[in-house]
XYZ file of C-alpha atoms in Angstrom:
683
model
C 20.476 26.379 69.342
C 21.404 30.042 69.621
C 24.009 31.084 72.159
C 22.875 34.429 73.573
C 26.287 35.468 74.903
C 27.683 35.251 71.389
C 25.077 37.170 69.396
C 27.579 37.788 66.580
C 27.056 34.128 65.692
C 24.154 34.718 63.365
C 23.182 31.123 62.601
C 22.098 28.178 64.686
C 24.756 26.030 66.326
C 24.294 22.272 66.461
C 24.913 19.993 69.445
C 23.959 16.441 70.282
C 21.921 15.054 73.171
C 20.801 11.550 74.017
C 17.158 12.621 74.125
C 15.164 14.955 71.842
C 14.876 18.373 73.493
C 11.702 20.432 73.135
C 12.241 23.846 71.522
C 12.595 26.452 74.242
C 14.551 24.214 76.616
C 17.299 26.065 78.464
C 20.637 24.267 78.348
C 24.331 24.747 79.024
C 26.648 24.052 76.098
C 30.401 24.167 75.424
C 31.591 26.973 73.162
C 35.335 27.160 72.723
C 36.917 26.723 76.122
C 33.861 27.928 78.010
C 30.471 26.566 78.968
C 27.582 28.906 78.298
C 23.811 29.028 78.466
C 21.797 28.431 75.322
C 18.205 27.859 74.252
C 17.145 24.884 72.123
C 15.553 26.207 68.952
C 13.454 24.586 66.266
C 15.718 24.369 63.206
C 13.962 25.105 59.881
C 15.721 22.113 58.313
C 18.410 19.657 59.285
C 21.529 20.385 57.247
C 23.956 17.602 56.453
C 27.190 17.847 58.408
C 30.404 18.426 56.460
C 32.703 15.357 56.371
C 34.820 14.969 59.466
C 32.727 17.302 61.643
C 31.817 15.839 65.025
C 29.149 17.581 67.108
C 29.818 18.314 70.750
C 27.209 17.172 73.292
C 24.979 19.444 75.344
C 26.679 19.823 78.719
C 23.540 20.129 80.850
C 19.796 20.460 80.444
C 18.170 22.844 82.914
C 15.069 20.682 83.008
C 13.854 22.101 86.323
C 12.812 25.159 84.294
C 9.750 24.708 82.065
C 10.664 25.295 78.399
C 10.093 28.791 77.032
C 6.795 28.406 75.208
C 6.044 28.701 71.497
C 4.493 32.182 71.885
C 7.691 33.502 73.465
C 9.770 31.894 70.727
C 7.576 33.558 68.072
C 8.010 36.924 69.804
C 11.795 36.569 69.843
C 11.895 35.396 66.224
C 9.722 38.307 65.093
C 11.781 40.878 67.009
C 14.998 39.509 65.495
C 13.541 39.511 61.996
C 11.923 42.953 62.164
C 14.760 44.791 63.919
C 17.501 43.084 61.872
C 19.219 41.341 64.790
C 20.182 37.745 65.450
C 17.821 35.555 67.454
C 20.612 35.002 69.949
C 20.946 38.721 70.627
C 17.215 39.071 71.343
C 17.333 36.019 73.637
C 20.343 37.549 75.375
C 18.355 40.753 75.898
C 15.234 38.953 77.094
C 16.647 36.567 79.692
C 17.844 37.776 83.110
C 21.652 37.927 83.389
C 21.701 35.770 86.536
C 19.990 32.896 84.692
C 22.957 32.631 82.316
C 25.298 31.890 85.233
C 23.332 29.133 86.971
C 23.901 25.421 86.810
C 20.922 23.100 86.817
C 21.418 22.336 90.505
C 21.563 26.021 91.449
C 18.446 26.748 89.409
C 16.617 23.805 90.973
C 17.376 25.153 94.468
C 16.015 28.562 93.539
C 12.848 27.158 92.040
C 12.157 24.983 95.070
C 13.221 27.432 97.755
C 10.752 27.597 100.612
C 8.213 30.278 99.847
C 5.969 32.192 102.157
C 2.417 30.868 102.076
C 0.131 32.774 99.730
C -2.453 34.395 101.955
C -5.417 35.766 100.057
C -7.956 38.110 101.563
C -10.811 40.207 100.226
C -9.797 42.887 97.741
C -9.499 46.093 99.804
C -10.058 48.430 96.849
C -13.064 46.784 95.221
C -15.229 49.662 96.373
C -13.504 52.258 94.159
C -16.351 53.904 92.253
C -15.789 54.414 88.539
C -16.848 57.594 86.781
C -19.333 57.390 83.927
C -16.486 57.782 81.424
C -14.481 55.008 83.083
C -17.499 52.685 83.093
C -18.097 53.297 79.378
C -14.453 52.722 78.504
C -14.215 49.511 80.577
C -17.336 48.152 78.908
C -15.899 48.778 75.449
C -12.626 47.103 76.378
C -14.566 44.068 77.640
C -16.743 43.877 74.515
C -14.213 44.479 71.727
C -10.904 42.862 70.790
C -8.858 46.067 70.423
C -6.114 47.166 70.340
C -7.291 50.277 72.184
C -5.883 53.771 72.431
C -7.104 55.202 75.735
C -6.962 58.949 75.137
C -7.624 60.472 78.540
C -6.687 63.878 79.871
C -4.199 64.015 82.740
C -6.073 63.154 85.926
C -8.958 61.447 84.106
C -8.333 58.129 85.874
C -6.628 56.009 83.206
C -4.854 53.972 85.891
C -8.196 52.909 87.360
C -9.214 51.656 83.913
C -5.995 49.625 83.752
C -6.690 48.150 87.195
C -10.281 47.284 86.307
C -9.330 45.674 82.964
C -6.568 43.619 84.557
C -8.931 42.521 87.352
C -11.507 41.355 84.813
C -8.920 39.280 82.931
C -7.550 37.673 86.095
C -11.015 36.870 87.406
C -12.073 35.239 84.125
C -9.100 32.856 83.963
C -7.151 31.473 86.960
C -4.036 31.159 84.754
C -4.294 34.612 83.209
C -1.403 37.063 83.419
C -1.125 40.783 82.708
C 1.787 42.891 81.496
C 1.905 46.588 82.420
C 4.617 48.720 80.815
C 5.756 52.152 81.998
C 8.404 54.284 80.281
C 10.775 54.975 83.183
C 11.928 53.370 86.420
C 10.919 56.374 88.516
C 7.266 55.744 87.598
C 7.430 52.117 88.752
C 7.182 52.430 92.589
C 4.001 54.533 92.640
C 2.153 52.416 90.081
C 3.472 49.189 91.611
C 2.098 50.247 94.994
C -1.377 50.755 93.494
C -1.357 47.364 91.816
C -0.139 45.694 94.996
C -2.873 47.330 97.090
C -5.460 46.103 94.616
C -4.256 42.574 93.843
C -1.960 41.259 96.594
C -4.835 40.918 99.120
C -6.643 38.728 96.613
C -3.873 36.736 94.945
C -1.056 36.746 97.501
C 2.333 38.462 97.895
C 3.906 36.876 94.772
C 1.097 38.027 92.490
C 2.657 41.332 91.429
C 6.309 41.649 90.410
C 8.397 44.299 88.675
C 11.044 44.038 85.950
C 13.413 46.918 85.292
C 17.120 47.710 85.288
C 16.996 49.156 88.801
C 16.640 45.666 90.305
C 19.599 43.614 91.456
C 20.429 40.551 89.358
C 18.982 38.292 92.068
C 15.733 40.294 92.212
C 15.372 40.340 88.452
C 15.868 36.580 88.246
C 13.374 35.956 91.035
C 10.728 38.122 89.371
C 11.392 36.650 85.924
C 11.025 33.107 87.275
C 7.766 34.078 88.992
C 6.442 35.346 85.652
C 7.707 32.347 83.666
C 6.233 29.792 86.055
C 2.892 31.612 86.300
C 3.259 32.484 89.989
C 3.207 36.184 89.155
C -0.155 37.215 87.771
C 0.951 40.771 86.959
C 4.325 41.941 85.675
C 4.919 45.678 85.820
C 8.074 47.072 84.279
C 9.963 49.176 81.790
C 10.638 48.268 78.162
C 12.666 45.124 79.011
C 9.522 43.557 80.492
C 7.910 43.235 77.047
C 10.288 40.308 76.369
C 9.490 38.477 79.616
C 8.137 34.943 79.467
C 4.413 35.156 80.293
C 2.680 31.907 79.268
C -0.753 33.089 80.447
C -0.742 36.585 78.901
C -4.279 37.974 78.496
C -3.945 41.739 78.763
C -1.160 44.235 77.981
C -1.132 47.854 79.159
C 1.325 50.424 77.802
C 1.066 53.537 79.986
C 2.296 56.851 78.509
C 2.550 55.027 75.190
C 3.881 58.136 73.449
C 7.072 58.191 75.489
C 10.294 57.773 73.459
C 11.813 55.766 76.340
C 9.942 52.716 75.037
C 12.475 52.563 72.178
C 15.715 50.847 73.133
C 18.618 53.019 71.951
C 21.502 50.588 72.499
C 22.073 47.006 71.411
C 18.910 45.430 70.026
C 16.959 48.575 69.142
C 13.400 47.371 69.611
C 10.275 49.363 70.428
C 8.545 47.917 73.497
C 5.266 49.584 72.533
C 5.285 48.063 69.050
C 6.339 44.641 70.330
C 3.529 44.832 72.911
C 1.039 45.347 70.073
C 2.483 42.453 68.078
C 2.593 40.218 71.157
C -0.996 41.016 72.079
C -2.219 40.185 68.594
C -0.221 36.946 68.477
C -1.414 35.819 71.928
C -5.008 36.978 71.528
C -4.514 39.360 74.468
C -6.159 42.755 74.794
C -3.736 45.663 74.358
C -4.454 49.062 75.919
C -2.244 52.015 74.978
C -2.824 54.951 77.311
C -1.830 58.605 77.028
C -3.058 62.173 77.382
C -0.827 63.013 74.412
C -0.727 59.948 72.154
C 2.082 59.467 69.676
C 1.155 60.717 66.238
C 1.680 57.172 64.923
C -0.983 55.838 67.314
C -3.332 58.758 66.640
C -3.030 58.153 62.904
C -3.583 54.406 63.413
C -6.929 55.271 65.041
C -7.863 57.404 62.060
C -7.034 54.449 59.807
C -9.227 52.141 61.907
C -6.349 49.947 63.098
C -6.831 50.924 66.773
C -10.046 51.699 68.612
C -9.886 55.087 70.308
C -11.499 55.465 73.733
C -11.868 59.017 75.051
C -11.895 60.216 78.663
C -11.782 64.033 78.413
C -12.865 64.819 81.993
C -10.804 64.786 85.158
C -11.940 62.683 88.104
C -14.192 64.473 90.636
C -14.723 67.366 88.222
C -11.216 68.723 88.798
C -10.458 71.492 86.314
C -7.541 71.402 83.909
C -4.965 74.097 84.700
C -5.257 77.506 83.104
C -2.232 78.111 80.856
C -0.429 81.471 81.172
C 2.120 82.452 78.521
C 4.854 84.870 79.606
C 6.424 86.752 76.671
C 10.143 86.890 77.482
C 10.634 89.479 74.748
C 8.891 91.893 77.102
C 11.097 90.969 80.077
C 14.649 92.155 80.894
C 17.245 90.089 79.030
C 18.631 88.449 82.177
C 15.221 87.322 83.472
C 15.171 83.811 84.903
C 11.739 84.053 86.563
C 9.256 86.688 85.456
C 7.912 88.785 88.384
C 4.350 87.580 87.751
C 5.475 83.944 87.972
C 7.435 84.575 91.179
C 4.385 86.232 92.684
C 2.193 83.266 91.743
C 4.674 80.813 93.327
C 4.867 82.995 96.444
C 1.089 82.920 96.850
C 1.097 79.123 96.555
C 3.724 78.791 99.298
C 1.817 81.103 101.625
C -1.356 79.012 101.177
C 0.406 75.710 101.836
C 0.317 74.585 98.198
C 3.131 73.211 96.047
C 4.684 74.356 92.776
C 6.713 72.506 90.161
C 9.372 74.270 88.075
C 10.386 72.308 84.977
C 13.683 72.605 83.128
C 14.908 69.608 81.177
C 18.588 70.354 81.783
C 20.475 69.256 84.881
C 23.600 70.813 86.339
C 24.167 74.490 87.115
C 24.933 75.738 83.590
C 25.369 73.970 80.216
C 28.748 75.580 79.550
C 31.459 77.815 81.006
C 32.768 80.601 78.750
C 35.638 83.090 78.748
C 34.637 86.520 77.463
C 38.267 87.400 76.697
C 39.362 84.641 74.347
C 36.154 82.688 73.682
C 37.250 79.479 75.434
C 34.369 77.105 76.290
C 34.249 74.064 78.540
C 34.232 71.623 75.634
C 34.530 67.909 76.289
C 37.903 66.663 74.958
C 36.261 63.400 73.858
C 32.846 64.489 72.498
C 31.200 67.102 70.294
C 29.607 68.566 73.391
C 30.271 70.944 76.238
C 31.120 69.761 79.719
C 28.323 70.867 82.026
C 29.120 72.952 85.097
C 27.989 71.224 88.315
C 28.425 73.857 91.001
C 27.738 71.649 94.016
C 30.561 69.289 93.024
C 32.757 72.082 91.596
C 33.253 69.906 88.529
C 32.756 69.982 84.789
C 31.024 66.824 83.620
C 30.196 65.497 80.151
C 26.710 64.000 80.073
C 27.624 61.810 77.088
C 30.898 60.075 78.012
C 30.930 60.908 81.766
C 34.399 62.484 81.570
C 34.841 65.048 84.327
C 37.399 67.473 85.682
C 37.672 70.122 88.375
C 36.402 73.598 87.491
C 39.413 75.708 86.468
C 40.183 78.724 88.650
C 40.848 80.801 85.530
C 40.573 80.435 81.762
C 42.917 77.614 80.643
C 43.769 79.564 77.483
C 44.274 83.183 78.569
C 44.263 83.140 82.372
C 41.174 85.341 82.702
C 39.737 84.729 86.234
C 36.224 85.850 85.231
C 34.802 82.736 83.572
C 31.072 83.018 82.973
C 28.373 80.360 83.344
C 26.124 80.490 80.270
C 22.551 79.206 80.352
C 20.610 77.599 83.146
C 20.302 74.167 84.702
C 18.115 72.795 87.484
C 20.850 73.399 90.049
C 20.934 77.104 89.160
C 17.150 77.415 89.268
C 17.063 75.868 92.732
C 19.672 78.347 93.937
C 17.876 81.321 92.341
C 14.533 80.369 93.873
C 16.088 79.846 97.296
C 17.474 83.375 97.079
C 14.359 85.070 95.711
C 11.951 83.267 98.051
C 14.123 83.439 101.174
C 11.655 85.735 102.976
C 8.515 83.814 102.000
C 6.921 81.846 104.839
C 4.692 78.784 104.840
C 1.403 78.807 106.787
C 3.248 77.247 109.753
C 5.680 80.178 109.827
C 8.609 78.149 108.489
C 10.659 79.385 105.513
C 9.860 78.014 102.071
C 11.589 74.757 101.168
C 13.012 74.357 97.656
C 13.949 70.845 96.467
C 15.478 69.523 93.265
C 14.815 66.198 91.573
C 16.914 65.078 88.626
C 19.364 62.321 87.735
C 21.983 63.879 90.019
C 19.818 63.905 93.163
C 18.247 60.453 92.707
C 21.196 58.250 91.757
C 21.740 56.860 95.272
C 19.811 53.891 96.622
C 16.462 54.985 98.035
C 16.927 58.663 97.145
C 14.055 58.725 94.648
C 11.587 57.179 97.104
C 12.765 59.525 99.855
C 12.279 62.622 97.709
C 8.867 61.485 96.502
C 7.803 60.884 100.124
C 8.843 64.433 101.068
C 6.766 65.856 98.242
C 3.736 63.770 99.138
C 3.858 64.698 102.848
C 4.102 68.415 102.088
C 7.687 68.929 103.257
C 8.572 70.522 99.891
C 7.015 73.784 98.701
C 8.711 74.199 95.325
C 10.138 71.293 93.343
C 12.639 72.003 90.571
C 13.082 69.074 88.222
C 13.667 67.625 84.790
C 11.202 65.599 82.743
C 11.431 62.759 85.287
C 8.961 64.665 87.514
C 6.701 65.804 84.700
C 4.742 62.627 84.075
C 2.950 59.881 85.920
C 3.266 61.298 89.442
C 0.207 62.093 91.529
C 1.172 65.105 93.668
C -2.047 65.995 95.509
C -0.904 69.438 96.777
C 0.570 70.593 93.466
C -1.398 73.542 92.078
C 1.138 75.363 89.864
C 3.553 74.130 87.203
C 6.008 76.364 85.355
C 8.198 75.644 82.306
C 10.879 78.311 82.307
C 12.813 77.698 79.059
C 11.100 75.255 76.677
C 11.822 77.067 73.373
C 15.018 75.173 72.493
C 12.999 72.187 71.264
C 11.339 74.391 68.640
C 14.729 74.883 66.959
C 15.614 71.180 66.786
C 16.434 69.513 63.474
C 14.480 66.438 64.616
C 10.969 66.512 63.150
C 9.642 64.816 66.301
C 10.814 67.630 68.606
C 7.511 69.621 68.563
C 5.529 66.457 69.339
C 7.788 65.649 72.283
C 7.704 69.207 73.617
C 3.903 69.330 73.453
C 3.666 65.987 75.240
C 6.145 67.042 77.923
C 4.337 70.312 78.642
C 0.884 68.699 78.640
C 2.106 65.983 80.982
C 3.755 68.573 83.226
C 0.584 70.650 83.306
C -1.264 67.531 84.376
C 0.632 67.473 87.677
C -1.318 70.594 88.779
C -4.761 70.492 90.369
C -5.297 66.730 90.382
C -7.065 66.670 93.774
C -10.433 68.388 93.294
C -11.264 68.279 97.020
C -7.972 69.942 97.918
C -8.496 72.624 95.261
C -11.986 73.404 96.584
C -10.711 73.493 100.147
C -7.964 75.925 99.154
C -10.202 77.983 96.881
C -7.389 77.755 94.353
C -7.117 77.404 90.601
C -4.566 75.139 88.925
C -2.143 77.007 86.678
C 0.494 76.232 84.070
C 3.029 79.000 83.345
C 5.222 78.949 80.232
C 8.038 81.455 79.737
C 8.700 81.738 76.007
C 10.101 84.057 73.355
C 7.438 82.783 70.935
C 4.035 82.937 72.676
C 2.312 83.148 69.281
C 3.707 79.751 68.190
C 0.987 77.287 67.149
C 2.260 74.725 69.662
C 1.777 77.075 72.611
C -1.577 78.253 71.306
C -2.829 74.658 71.136
C -1.405 73.999 74.594
C -3.202 77.020 76.002
C -6.519 75.411 75.002
C -5.435 71.840 75.921
C -6.129 71.054 72.278
C -4.203 67.901 71.492
C -6.480 66.935 68.544
C -5.836 70.325 66.927
C -2.103 70.033 67.487
C -2.082 66.468 66.106
C -4.068 67.526 63.039
C -1.609 70.325 62.249
C 1.452 68.104 62.819
C 0.078 65.260 60.685
C -0.635 67.692 57.846
C 2.947 68.960 57.998
C 4.355 65.438 58.075
C 2.247 64.303 55.144
C 3.371 67.291 53.088
C 7.008 66.659 54.025
C 6.829 62.889 53.511
C 7.593 61.992 57.129
C 6.364 59.124 59.366
C 3.701 57.852 59.777
C 3.264 58.411 56.019
C 6.593 56.767 55.183
C 8.715 54.159 56.945
C 12.320 54.678 57.927
C 15.473 52.908 59.010
C 18.904 54.266 59.862
C 22.224 52.629 59.123
C 24.858 53.987 61.482
C 28.591 53.502 61.533
C 31.155 54.419 64.174
C 34.856 54.820 63.439
C 37.923 56.679 64.644
C 37.514 59.238 61.842
C 34.418 60.692 60.219
C 35.862 59.857 56.800
C 36.106 56.148 57.649
C 32.584 56.119 59.061
C 31.152 57.667 55.897
C 33.200 55.512 53.513
C 31.503 52.413 54.921
C 28.062 53.957 54.377
C 28.908 55.071 50.827
C 30.075 51.545 49.983
C 26.920 50.080 51.548
C 24.765 52.422 49.448
C 26.604 51.349 46.289
C 25.827 47.706 47.057
C 22.184 48.534 47.807
C 21.661 50.125 44.388
C 22.245 46.734 42.755
C 19.334 45.106 44.610
C 16.004 44.408 42.868
C 14.312 45.098 46.213
C 15.444 48.727 46.002
C 12.325 49.672 43.977
C 10.502 52.470 45.833
C 13.191 52.719 48.528
C 15.133 55.984 48.832
C 18.641 56.121 50.284
C 19.802 59.488 51.598
C 23.514 60.433 51.504
C 25.561 59.722 54.648
C 25.900 62.583 57.139
C 27.430 63.008 60.597
C 25.129 62.590 63.595
C 24.032 65.742 65.367
C 26.287 64.602 68.216
C 29.116 63.732 65.847
C 31.768 62.500 68.285
C 31.215 60.594 71.551
C 34.052 59.114 73.613
C 36.534 59.758 70.761
C 34.438 57.810 68.269
C 33.119 59.559 65.137
C 29.561 58.703 64.170
C 27.793 58.885 60.806
C 24.393 57.742 59.619
C 22.398 57.132 56.458
C 18.600 57.343 56.306
C 16.522 54.828 54.360
C 12.882 55.574 53.469
C 10.197 53.370 51.928
C 6.504 53.905 51.140
C 5.429 50.815 53.114
C 6.634 48.733 56.018
C 6.785 45.600 53.858
C 8.885 47.339 51.202
C 11.350 48.525 53.837
C 11.611 45.083 55.434
C 12.044 43.356 52.084
C 14.874 45.730 51.198
C 16.622 45.440 54.592
C 16.546 41.632 54.509
C 18.082 41.618 51.025
C 20.680 44.232 52.039
C 21.765 42.637 55.324
C 24.218 40.061 53.831
C 25.796 42.749 51.672
C 26.311 44.980 54.707
C 28.261 42.190 56.408
C 30.435 41.853 53.311
C 31.082 45.591 53.154
C 31.999 45.592 56.836
C 34.739 43.039 56.151
C 36.286 45.489 53.673
C 36.186 48.457 56.070
C 38.175 47.392 59.117
C 38.430 50.968 60.363
C 34.741 50.827 61.331
C 34.415 50.142 65.060
C 30.777 49.085 64.858
C 27.715 49.473 62.694
C 24.017 48.898 63.206
C 20.578 49.130 61.646
C 17.913 51.057 63.545
C 14.400 50.262 62.266
C 11.726 52.883 63.011
C 14.297 55.281 64.534
C 13.070 57.764 67.125
C 16.096 60.074 67.048
C 17.509 61.502 63.831
């Protein structure tokens, strides 16, 4: 059996028990001086024990818990194999932390705790009328096996398609379960509320549960057990939910499937979207990927016939997509934060009782403090990054290692008292708008209200829900926020969205940066004008404003016409010419050490070993280089890119290389850690 808490143990560990244990049984076993949770696993073959070795017995079988089924075991085994991890590490990631701490008696009490009776009533939302496009899409999902890429414009009603498809699956089979994945926790409450309104009246209060890192350990265990035992018919969660035990899985939904948050960036680096596709195929479940701006990998898969594309180009109730206005900052004064035309447009919205969203994907007041005398900058002492100026706290804070310090009263190097704040953050935009709109009144005669929503304002318990409630009830006139407010939310009074400084992404060395910027801006634009009745009542037109130094850029031109297919066509042509995914397949090998030299020496040695492998044919190994963020928390980081013409060629090479990497690691003790990242999303 694998012991999840000791994932560095790469092979199976053997124990004895007086009765044969089915694979998937959860047990407690001794390991060293401790007793830990493990999962009984089907061994490929029974190896003979070395002379004198005596196996230790299983300490306890948690037989109150049904064994984890064969489909779940296959999912874990595939994830471990594909992402080059041990099975134990994937199990450790998949199971709720609280489960690892329970004895059999404690688990039995939880499973048999008195539950509220399941009261089912008539579905209150059955009367929701589908549009013609939604009807057509739902029919195709019902008639074909999929997987499906639901390409629907923002506000086209993709969520209603999810609800309808899940309802059909649950009605057809009393044991059926559905998995709904969203990219971020802040999208969970709103979507969860819709699913609860639709399904709790019919199936009872335990029918819909959530799984995400924002839950307490007790909540996560409770929800996981409900899914594993079949009590929960629908599990809605972030990427961790893709590894949940769902014995009755019949339909999988991946909302905003393009979002990079579906790729785990620490520990076992799996892609929840890709595992959802594999899991759906293995279980015979329908998989629906939904997005207004699909990932180029998914778009290309449709072109290759591997996914079935379903289009919903129209917004519900004939609501119009926002008109896109490009503001050329080259024609504005150098210090311009908000162009006069944009300020005027926001002012008009406030005076009519409408809401505006200002998007800047950078929190804090300013990215860096700078001394004009000597050139000092607020660099982080532990990272290759600046410490960000947070004016409200009067602190400098590193967003990578969390190191912070008080803002100096003068330059630490030369004593100059005039330290300048360079660049803008959401905190600064909120302050600037409050100043420039201080004389603007709402229809009720009250002054305009400017709010900010980012990781700093939503970290406390209940703060996110409180801020969302204020936006929905109209208490906020202008919302300044990062990308967390740009997608998934349904703000009915929002009629204007503005991106004030999006150009930085165009200069990125990451080839995915244009795709992510286009998706972010399209998603942000989709927050405007979603309520057609409200727009008609106001006599207003939805608008998207973009302040840019490059209004002629092809990305902005495609955005101005809401032309995702044109943008995707141009990007795929560039990637094919450059030999980039999805036309090749990649993996990264990364090493962390106290010095950059030590980190790169390990990678050079690993490359030397790789060149001796027969499986190297067709695989290209790039030279080691530092990461873009070279040093984090006093650890130097380097990486080496591996490319192959096919997924199978890459996997064959990585499996052959893995043992050699472990050997090389033993010879390079200066390396703190190393890892393989298959299908990396950040280069």
